[in-house]
PDB file of C-alpha atoms in Angstrom:
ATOM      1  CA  UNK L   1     125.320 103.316  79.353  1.00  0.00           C
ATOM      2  CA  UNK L   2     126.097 103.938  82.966  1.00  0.00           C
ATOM      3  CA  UNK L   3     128.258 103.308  85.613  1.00  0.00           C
ATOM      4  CA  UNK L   4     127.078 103.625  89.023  1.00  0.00           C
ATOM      5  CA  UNK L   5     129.016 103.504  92.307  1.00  0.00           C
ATOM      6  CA  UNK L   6     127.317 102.672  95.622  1.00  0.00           C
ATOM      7  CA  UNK L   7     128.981 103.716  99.059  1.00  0.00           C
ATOM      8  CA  UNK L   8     127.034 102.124 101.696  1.00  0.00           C
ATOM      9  CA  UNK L   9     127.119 104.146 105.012  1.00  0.00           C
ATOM     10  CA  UNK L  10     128.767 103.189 108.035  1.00  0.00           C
ATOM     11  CA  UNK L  11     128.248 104.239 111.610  1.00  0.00           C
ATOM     12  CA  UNK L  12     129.533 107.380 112.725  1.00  0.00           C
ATOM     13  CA  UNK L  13     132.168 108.195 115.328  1.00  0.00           C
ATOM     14  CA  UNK L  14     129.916 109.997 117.434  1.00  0.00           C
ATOM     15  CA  UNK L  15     126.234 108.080 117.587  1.00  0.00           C
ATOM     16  CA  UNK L  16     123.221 110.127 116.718  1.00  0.00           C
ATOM     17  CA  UNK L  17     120.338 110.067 114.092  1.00  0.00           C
ATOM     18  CA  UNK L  18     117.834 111.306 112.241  1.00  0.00           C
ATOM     19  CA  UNK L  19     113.890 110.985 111.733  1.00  0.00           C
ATOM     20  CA  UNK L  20     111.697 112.200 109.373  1.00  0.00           C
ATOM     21  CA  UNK L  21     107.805 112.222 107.960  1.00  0.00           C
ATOM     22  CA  UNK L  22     106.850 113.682 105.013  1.00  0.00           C
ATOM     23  CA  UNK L  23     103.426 113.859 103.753  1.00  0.00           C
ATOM     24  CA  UNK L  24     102.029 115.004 100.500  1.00  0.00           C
ATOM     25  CA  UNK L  25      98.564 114.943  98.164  1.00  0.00           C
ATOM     26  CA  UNK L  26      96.461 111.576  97.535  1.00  0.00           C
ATOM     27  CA  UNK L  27      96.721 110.578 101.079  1.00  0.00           C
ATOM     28  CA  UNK L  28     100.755 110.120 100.847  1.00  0.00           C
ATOM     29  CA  UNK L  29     103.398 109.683 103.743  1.00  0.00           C
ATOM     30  CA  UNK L  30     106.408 108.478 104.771  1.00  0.00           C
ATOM     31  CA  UNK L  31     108.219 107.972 107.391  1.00  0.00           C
ATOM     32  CA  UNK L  32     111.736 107.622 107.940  1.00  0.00           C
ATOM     33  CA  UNK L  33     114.561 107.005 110.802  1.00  0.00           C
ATOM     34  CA  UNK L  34     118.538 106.418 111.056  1.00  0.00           C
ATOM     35  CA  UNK L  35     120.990 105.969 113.746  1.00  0.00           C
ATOM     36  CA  UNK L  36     124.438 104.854 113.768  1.00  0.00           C
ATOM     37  CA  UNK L  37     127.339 105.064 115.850  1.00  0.00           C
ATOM     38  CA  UNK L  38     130.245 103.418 117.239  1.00  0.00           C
ATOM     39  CA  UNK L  39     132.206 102.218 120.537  1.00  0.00           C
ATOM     40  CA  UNK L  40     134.404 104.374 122.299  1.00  0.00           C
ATOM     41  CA  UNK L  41     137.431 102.436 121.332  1.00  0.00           C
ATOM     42  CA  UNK L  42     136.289 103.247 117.429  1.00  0.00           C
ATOM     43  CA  UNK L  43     136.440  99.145 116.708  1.00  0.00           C
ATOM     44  CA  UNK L  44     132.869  98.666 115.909  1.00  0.00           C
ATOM     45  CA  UNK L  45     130.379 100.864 113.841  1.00  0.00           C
ATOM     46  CA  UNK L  46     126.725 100.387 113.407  1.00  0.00           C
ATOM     47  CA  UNK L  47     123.930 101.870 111.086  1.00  0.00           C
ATOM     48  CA  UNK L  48     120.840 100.998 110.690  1.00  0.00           C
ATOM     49  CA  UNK L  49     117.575 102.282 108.981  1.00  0.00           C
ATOM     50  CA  UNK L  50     113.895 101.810 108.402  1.00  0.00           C
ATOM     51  CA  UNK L  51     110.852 103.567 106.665  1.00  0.00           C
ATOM     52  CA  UNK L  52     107.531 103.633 105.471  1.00  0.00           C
ATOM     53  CA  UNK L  53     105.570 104.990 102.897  1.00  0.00           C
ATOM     54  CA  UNK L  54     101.740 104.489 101.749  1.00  0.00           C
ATOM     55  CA  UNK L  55      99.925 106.825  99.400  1.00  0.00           C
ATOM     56  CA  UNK L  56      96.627 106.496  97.359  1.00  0.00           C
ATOM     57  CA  UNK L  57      98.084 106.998  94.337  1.00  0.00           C
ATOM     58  CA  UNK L  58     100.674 104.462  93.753  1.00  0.00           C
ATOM     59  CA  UNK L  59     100.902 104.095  89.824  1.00  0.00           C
ATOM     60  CA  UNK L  60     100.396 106.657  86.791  1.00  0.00           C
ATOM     61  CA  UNK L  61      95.976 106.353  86.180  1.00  0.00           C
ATOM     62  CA  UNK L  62      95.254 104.259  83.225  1.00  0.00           C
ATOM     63  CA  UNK L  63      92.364 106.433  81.977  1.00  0.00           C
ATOM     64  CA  UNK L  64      93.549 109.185  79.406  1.00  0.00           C
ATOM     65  CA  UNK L  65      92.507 112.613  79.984  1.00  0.00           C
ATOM     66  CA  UNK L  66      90.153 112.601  77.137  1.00  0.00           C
ATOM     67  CA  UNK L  67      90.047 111.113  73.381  1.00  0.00           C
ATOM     68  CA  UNK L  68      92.089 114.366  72.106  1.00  0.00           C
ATOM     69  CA  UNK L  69      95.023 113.890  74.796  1.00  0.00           C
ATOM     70  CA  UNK L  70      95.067 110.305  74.646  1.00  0.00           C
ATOM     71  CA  UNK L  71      99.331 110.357  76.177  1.00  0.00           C
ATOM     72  CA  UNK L  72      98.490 112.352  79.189  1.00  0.00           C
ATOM     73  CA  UNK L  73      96.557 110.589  82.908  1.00  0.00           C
ATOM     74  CA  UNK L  74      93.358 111.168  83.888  1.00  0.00           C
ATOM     75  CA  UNK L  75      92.991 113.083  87.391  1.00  0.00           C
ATOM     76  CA  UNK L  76      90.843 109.842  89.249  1.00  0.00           C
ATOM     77  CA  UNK L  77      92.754 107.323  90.958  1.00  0.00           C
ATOM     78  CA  UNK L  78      91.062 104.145  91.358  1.00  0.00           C
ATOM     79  CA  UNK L  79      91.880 101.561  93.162  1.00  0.00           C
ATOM     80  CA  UNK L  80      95.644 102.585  93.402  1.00  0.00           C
ATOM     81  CA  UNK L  81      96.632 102.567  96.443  1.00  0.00           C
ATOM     82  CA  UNK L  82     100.299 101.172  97.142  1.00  0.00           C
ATOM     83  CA  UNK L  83     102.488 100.757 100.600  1.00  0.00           C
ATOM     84  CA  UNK L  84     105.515  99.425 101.673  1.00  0.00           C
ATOM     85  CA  UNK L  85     108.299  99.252 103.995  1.00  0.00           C
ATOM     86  CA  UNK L  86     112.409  98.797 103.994  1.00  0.00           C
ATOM     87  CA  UNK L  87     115.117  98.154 106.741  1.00  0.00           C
ATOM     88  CA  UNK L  88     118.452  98.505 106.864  1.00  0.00           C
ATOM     89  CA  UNK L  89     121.355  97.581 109.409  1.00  0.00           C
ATOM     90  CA  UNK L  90     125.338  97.405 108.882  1.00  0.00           C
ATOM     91  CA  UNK L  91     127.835  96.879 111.299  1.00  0.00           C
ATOM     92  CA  UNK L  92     131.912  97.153 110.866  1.00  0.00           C
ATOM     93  CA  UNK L  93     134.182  95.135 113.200  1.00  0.00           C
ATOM     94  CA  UNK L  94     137.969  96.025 113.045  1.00  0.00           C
ATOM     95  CA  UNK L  95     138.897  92.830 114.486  1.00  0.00           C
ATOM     96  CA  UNK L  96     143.244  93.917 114.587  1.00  0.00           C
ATOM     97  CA  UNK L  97     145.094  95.476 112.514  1.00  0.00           C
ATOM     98  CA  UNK L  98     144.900  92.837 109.575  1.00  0.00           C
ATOM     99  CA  UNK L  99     141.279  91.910 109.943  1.00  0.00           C
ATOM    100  CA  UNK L 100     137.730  93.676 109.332  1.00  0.00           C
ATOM    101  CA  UNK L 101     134.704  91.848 109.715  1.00  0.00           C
ATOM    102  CA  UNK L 102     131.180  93.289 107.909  1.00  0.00           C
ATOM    103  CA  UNK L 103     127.264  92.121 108.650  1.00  0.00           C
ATOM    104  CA  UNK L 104     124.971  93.701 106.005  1.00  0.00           C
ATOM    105  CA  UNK L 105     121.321  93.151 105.865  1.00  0.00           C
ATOM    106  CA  UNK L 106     118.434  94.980 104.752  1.00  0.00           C
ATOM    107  CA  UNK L 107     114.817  93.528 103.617  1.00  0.00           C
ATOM    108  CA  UNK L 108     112.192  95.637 101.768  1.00  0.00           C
ATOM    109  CA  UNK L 109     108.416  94.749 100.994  1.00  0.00           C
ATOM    110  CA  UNK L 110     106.026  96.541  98.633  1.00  0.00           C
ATOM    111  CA  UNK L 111     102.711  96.324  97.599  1.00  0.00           C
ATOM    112  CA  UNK L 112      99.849  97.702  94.702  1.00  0.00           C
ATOM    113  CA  UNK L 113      96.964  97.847  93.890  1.00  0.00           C
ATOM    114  CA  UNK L 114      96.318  97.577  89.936  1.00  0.00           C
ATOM    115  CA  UNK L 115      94.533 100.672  88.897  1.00  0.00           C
ATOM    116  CA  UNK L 116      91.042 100.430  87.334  1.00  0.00           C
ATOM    117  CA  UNK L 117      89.119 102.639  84.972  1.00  0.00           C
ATOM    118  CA  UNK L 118      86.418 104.726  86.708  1.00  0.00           C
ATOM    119  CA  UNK L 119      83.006 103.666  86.717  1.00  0.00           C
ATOM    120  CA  UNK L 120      82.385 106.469  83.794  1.00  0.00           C
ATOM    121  CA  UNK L 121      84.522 104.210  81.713  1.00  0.00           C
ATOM    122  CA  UNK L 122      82.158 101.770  79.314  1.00  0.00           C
ATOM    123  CA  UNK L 123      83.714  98.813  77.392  1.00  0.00           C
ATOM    124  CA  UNK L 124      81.604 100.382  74.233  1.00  0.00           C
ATOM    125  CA  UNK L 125      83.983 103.725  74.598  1.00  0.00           C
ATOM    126  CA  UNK L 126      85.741 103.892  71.606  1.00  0.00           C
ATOM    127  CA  UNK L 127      89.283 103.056  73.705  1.00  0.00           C
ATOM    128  CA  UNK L 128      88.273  99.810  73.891  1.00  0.00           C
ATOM    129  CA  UNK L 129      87.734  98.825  70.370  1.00  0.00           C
ATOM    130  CA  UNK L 130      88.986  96.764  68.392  1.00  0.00           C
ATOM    131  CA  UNK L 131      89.742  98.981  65.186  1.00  0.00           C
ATOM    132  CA  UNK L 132      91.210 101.734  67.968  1.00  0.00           C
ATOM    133  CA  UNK L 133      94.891 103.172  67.985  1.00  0.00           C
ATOM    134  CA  UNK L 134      96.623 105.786  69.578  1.00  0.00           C
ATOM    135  CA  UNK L 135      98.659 108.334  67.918  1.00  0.00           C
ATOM    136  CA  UNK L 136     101.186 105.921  68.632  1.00  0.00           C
ATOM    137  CA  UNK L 137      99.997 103.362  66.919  1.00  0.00           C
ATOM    138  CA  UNK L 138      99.353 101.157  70.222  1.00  0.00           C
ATOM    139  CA  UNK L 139      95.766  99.633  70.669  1.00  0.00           C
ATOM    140  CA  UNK L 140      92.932  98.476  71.467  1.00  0.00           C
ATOM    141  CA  UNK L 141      93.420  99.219  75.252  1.00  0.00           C
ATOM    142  CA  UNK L 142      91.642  96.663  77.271  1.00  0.00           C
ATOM    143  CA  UNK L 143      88.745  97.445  79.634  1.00  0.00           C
ATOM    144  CA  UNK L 144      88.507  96.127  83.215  1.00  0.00           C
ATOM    145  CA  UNK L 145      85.472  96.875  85.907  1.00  0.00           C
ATOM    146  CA  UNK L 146      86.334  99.892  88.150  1.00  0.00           C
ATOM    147  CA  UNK L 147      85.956  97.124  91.044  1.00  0.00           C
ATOM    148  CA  UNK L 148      88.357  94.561  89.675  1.00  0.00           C
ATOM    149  CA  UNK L 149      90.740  93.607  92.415  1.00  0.00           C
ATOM    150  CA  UNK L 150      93.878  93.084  90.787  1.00  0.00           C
ATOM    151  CA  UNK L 151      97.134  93.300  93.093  1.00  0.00           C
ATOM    152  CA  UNK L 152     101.018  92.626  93.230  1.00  0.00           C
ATOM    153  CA  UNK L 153     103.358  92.246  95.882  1.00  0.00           C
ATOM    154  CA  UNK L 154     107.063  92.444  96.156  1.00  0.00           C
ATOM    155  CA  UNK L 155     109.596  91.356  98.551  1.00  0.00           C
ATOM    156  CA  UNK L 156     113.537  91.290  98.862  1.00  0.00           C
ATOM    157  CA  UNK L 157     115.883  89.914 102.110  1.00  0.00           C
ATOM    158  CA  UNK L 158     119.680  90.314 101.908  1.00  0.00           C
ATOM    159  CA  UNK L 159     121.916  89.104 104.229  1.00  0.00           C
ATOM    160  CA  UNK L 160     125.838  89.370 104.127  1.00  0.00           C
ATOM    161  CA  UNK L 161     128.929  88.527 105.732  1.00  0.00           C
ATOM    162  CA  UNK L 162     132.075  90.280 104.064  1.00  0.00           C
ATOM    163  CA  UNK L 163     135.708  89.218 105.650  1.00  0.00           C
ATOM    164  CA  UNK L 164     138.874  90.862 105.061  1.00  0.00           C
ATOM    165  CA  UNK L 165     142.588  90.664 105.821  1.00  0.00           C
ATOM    166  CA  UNK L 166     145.198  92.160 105.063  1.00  0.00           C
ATOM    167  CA  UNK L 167     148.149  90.161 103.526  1.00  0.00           C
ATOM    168  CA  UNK L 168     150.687  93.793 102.908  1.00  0.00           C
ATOM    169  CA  UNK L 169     150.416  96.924 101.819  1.00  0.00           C
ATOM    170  CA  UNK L 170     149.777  95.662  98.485  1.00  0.00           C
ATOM    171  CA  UNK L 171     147.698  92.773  98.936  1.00  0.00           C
ATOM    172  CA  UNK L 172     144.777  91.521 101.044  1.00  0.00           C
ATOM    173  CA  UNK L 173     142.294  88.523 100.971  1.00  0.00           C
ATOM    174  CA  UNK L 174     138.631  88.913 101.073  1.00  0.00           C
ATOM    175  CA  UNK L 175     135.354  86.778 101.060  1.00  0.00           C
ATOM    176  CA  UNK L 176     132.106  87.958 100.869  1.00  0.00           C
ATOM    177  CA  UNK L 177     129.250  85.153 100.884  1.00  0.00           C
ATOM    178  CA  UNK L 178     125.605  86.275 100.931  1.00  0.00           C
ATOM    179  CA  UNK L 179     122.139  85.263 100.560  1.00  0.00           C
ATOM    180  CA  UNK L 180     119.151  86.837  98.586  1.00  0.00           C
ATOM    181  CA  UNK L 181     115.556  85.956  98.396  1.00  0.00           C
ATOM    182  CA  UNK L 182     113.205  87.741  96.377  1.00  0.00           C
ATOM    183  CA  UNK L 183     109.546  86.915  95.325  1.00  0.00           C
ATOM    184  CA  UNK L 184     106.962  88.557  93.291  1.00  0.00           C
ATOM    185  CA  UNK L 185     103.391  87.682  93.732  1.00  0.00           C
ATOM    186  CA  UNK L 186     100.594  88.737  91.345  1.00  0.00           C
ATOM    187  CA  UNK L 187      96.901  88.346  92.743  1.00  0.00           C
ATOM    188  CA  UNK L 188      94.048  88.533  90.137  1.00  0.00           C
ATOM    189  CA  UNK L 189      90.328  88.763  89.965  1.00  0.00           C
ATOM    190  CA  UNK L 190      89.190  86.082  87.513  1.00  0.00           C
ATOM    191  CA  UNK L 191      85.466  87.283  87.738  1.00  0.00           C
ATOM    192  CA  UNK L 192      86.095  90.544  86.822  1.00  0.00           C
ATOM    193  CA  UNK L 193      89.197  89.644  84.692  1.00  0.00           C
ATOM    194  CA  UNK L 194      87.495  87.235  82.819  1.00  0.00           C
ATOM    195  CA  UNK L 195      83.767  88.905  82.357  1.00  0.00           C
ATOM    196  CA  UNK L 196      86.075  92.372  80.921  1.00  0.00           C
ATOM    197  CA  UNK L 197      86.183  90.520  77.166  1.00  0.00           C
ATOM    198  CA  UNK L 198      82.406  89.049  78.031  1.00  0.00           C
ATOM    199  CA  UNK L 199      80.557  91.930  80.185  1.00  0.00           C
ATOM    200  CA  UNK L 200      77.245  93.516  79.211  1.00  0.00           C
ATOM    201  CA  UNK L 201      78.462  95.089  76.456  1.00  0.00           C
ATOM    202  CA  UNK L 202      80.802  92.701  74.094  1.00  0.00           C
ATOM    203  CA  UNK L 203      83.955  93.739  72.946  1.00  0.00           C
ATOM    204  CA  UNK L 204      84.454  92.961  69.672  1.00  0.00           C
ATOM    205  CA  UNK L 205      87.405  90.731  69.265  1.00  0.00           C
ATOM    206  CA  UNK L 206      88.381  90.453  72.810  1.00  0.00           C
ATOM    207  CA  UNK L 207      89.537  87.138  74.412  1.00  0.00           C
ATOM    208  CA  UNK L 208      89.002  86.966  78.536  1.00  0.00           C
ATOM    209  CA  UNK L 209      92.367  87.239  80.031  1.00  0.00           C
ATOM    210  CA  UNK L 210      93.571  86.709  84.047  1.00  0.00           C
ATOM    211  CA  UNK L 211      96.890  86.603  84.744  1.00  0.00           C
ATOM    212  CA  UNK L 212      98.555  85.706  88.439  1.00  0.00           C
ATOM    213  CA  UNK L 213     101.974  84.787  89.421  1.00  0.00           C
ATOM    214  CA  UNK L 214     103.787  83.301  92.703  1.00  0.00           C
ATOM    215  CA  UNK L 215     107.386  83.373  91.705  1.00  0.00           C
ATOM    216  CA  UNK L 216     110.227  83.530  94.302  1.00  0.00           C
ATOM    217  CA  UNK L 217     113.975  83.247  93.472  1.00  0.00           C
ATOM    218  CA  UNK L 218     117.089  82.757  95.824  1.00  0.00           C
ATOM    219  CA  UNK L 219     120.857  83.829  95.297  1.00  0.00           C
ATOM    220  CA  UNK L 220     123.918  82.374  96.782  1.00  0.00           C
TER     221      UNK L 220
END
């Protein structure tokens, strides 16, 4: 069990920012940038946000590193690339002294590619068996081609508008409507997908499998 508290930032007195880039190994970087600020009479602070970030190697490989270490990745990454981007803006109105007015929003979109087995990887390999099970007792793994072209996408959009006043020292009124859309989207490869369980060499007890999804979802 946890309990976690979220601050969001506000703009600071003096305006200024910040940018970034990191980069690191499988072709990975990101980019990042802030400002935020306020007026001179201090009534209205701003903040926003945005980055970036793409790298080669977007999920944990699904190829073991051999039959003995069956719970630890390979070192190929196929077909796993994943990029996406996020933005961020807030802005605080004191309105008087009884009255603070909030606009939040922020949207973020992702996307992956669903990693393959390499080419070296044969739906006769003992993985892919029926009768096989980890030391886990999870199995049999399912093969795909190394050029199956399996993907998911992500997106989120948030949009606030938070109202307060204060009724006394003790006591103040707030509302706080808002909006939310999200959607997931799941693109698969029924060639590949489906010729996996019926390929040139037959798993035994496999059944041909492709799944895809278009779900979105909205919050008031």
């Amino acid at each position: 069990a946890a309990v976690v508290n979220i601050v969001t930032k506000s703009g600071a007195e003096t305006p200024g920012g910040e940018a970034e880039f990191n980069f690191g190994s499988y072709n990975t970087y990101s980019p990042f940038a802030l400002y935020s600020g306020s007026n001179g009479s201090g009534e209205l602070h701003y903040f926003a946000s945005a980055g970036y970030t793409q790298t080669n190697r977007g999920l944990d490989t699904p190829q073991p590193q051999s039959e003995t270490f069956v719970n630890q990745g390979g070192t190929d990454s196929i077909h796993n690339m994943a990029w996406g981007y996020n933005q961020f803006a807030k802005i605080d109105w004191i309105v008087d002294n009884s009255d603070k007015l909030s606009f939040i929003a922020f949207n973020s979109y992702s996307y992956n590619q669903i990693p393959n087995f390499p080419v070296s990887f044969l739906p006769s390999d003992p993985y892919f068996q029926a009768s096989y099970l980890d030391q886990f007792g999870n199995g049999p793994v399912n093969w795909s081609p190394a050029n199956t072209d399996d993907t998911q996408q992500e997106t989120n959009t948030y949009l606030q508008i938070v109202w307060k006043e204060t009724l006394s020292d003790h006591s103040f009124l707030q509302l706080a409507p808002y909006y939310k859309h999200s959607y997931v989207g799941v693109k698969n490869d029924p060639t590949n997908d489906l010729s996996a369980a019926y390929g040139p060499v037959q798993i035994v007890g496999s059944t041909p499998s492709s799944f895809a999804e278009n779900r979105p979802v909205d919050n008031y």
